[in-house]
């Protein structure tokens, strides 16, 4: 194990003793908010300290087994223990590295996935529809719940813009890497000459704000317009002014919803999306100020970044951030995103671990 990791783990053992003491104090036990906060930290620290104790025990067992190698009657058994112990040490070290990585409190939150057609006209809108279907199917595979918050359909199908709300276990933590520019190369259905066209969409993944930590919207800063729902048709389109557009005047950020059956429902959904967009804007500004926007393996997540290419003639998906190429594009478009997301997650963890080593 690298020395910097052992140093970090020793700190957890010391912190566990401090937390045990704090939880035994009557003044802490009498303050429920503080008690709950310390209890949550105690649970996290206990998990790390417990695995580190196991690591140290296995190290001690291996050292004892090595001393037995000189005994002919015990050598075979000792070697078996050493081999098994070394394998367990590798597994434990990997676990401990992951446990030490800083956690984003938003990872467990539901997420809004905003998909917008970009360059490419109708083909881009069709691709936006394909992406929405891909994420919806991936969510179904994960046992997540998907709700369409707003949708602006195009004439030939697909979407000019669609916003999905996805709820489930670790949704934002897994989908956060999808933010950026998605490029598609294929022969459109409307192409008579068989030529390959290139078009693009942008995807933005935003954590749903925590109700207790969400920013408070000042009604004076909002302009709320109602209008008649429009689009390519469908069961939700009606003849009343039920669609709602909300503009946050200070930032110019806009959210609208026309998918619900009532003005009240559409207004509530539009305000939810608006709040997420404002919070995401503040998050980006904060990251830019603190870290000049991360330039590492996962990129900045800025919507202008071209993060991925979907090449249909070759059946190939390429993620440009980590130079990942997979030749199973049709499966991926059906929601088989696991390999892509896991590779991005591992790259991110490697980057965080490198930062941890530098800063230790």
XYZ file of C-alpha atoms in Angstrom, residues 69 91 103 111 148 153 191 196 217 233 245 261 270 306 308 310 324 341 344 346:
20
model
C 7.649 -21.396 5.619
C -9.142 -6.477 -2.983
C -18.121 12.001 -2.214
C -31.493 14.138 -11.884
C -41.129 13.745 -18.880
C -41.582 17.778 -30.371
C -31.522 11.126 -47.480
C -23.747 10.090 -44.279
C -36.782 32.100 -5.902
C -49.895 16.598 -31.639
C -43.092 29.517 -19.392
C -52.972 18.593 -18.165
C -41.406 24.498 -14.827
C -17.963 17.172 -27.836
C -19.047 11.338 -27.717
C -22.211 7.666 -32.413
C -13.113 4.494 -25.238
C -20.733 4.658 -17.622
C -16.148 6.898 -17.131
C -13.394 4.389 -13.117
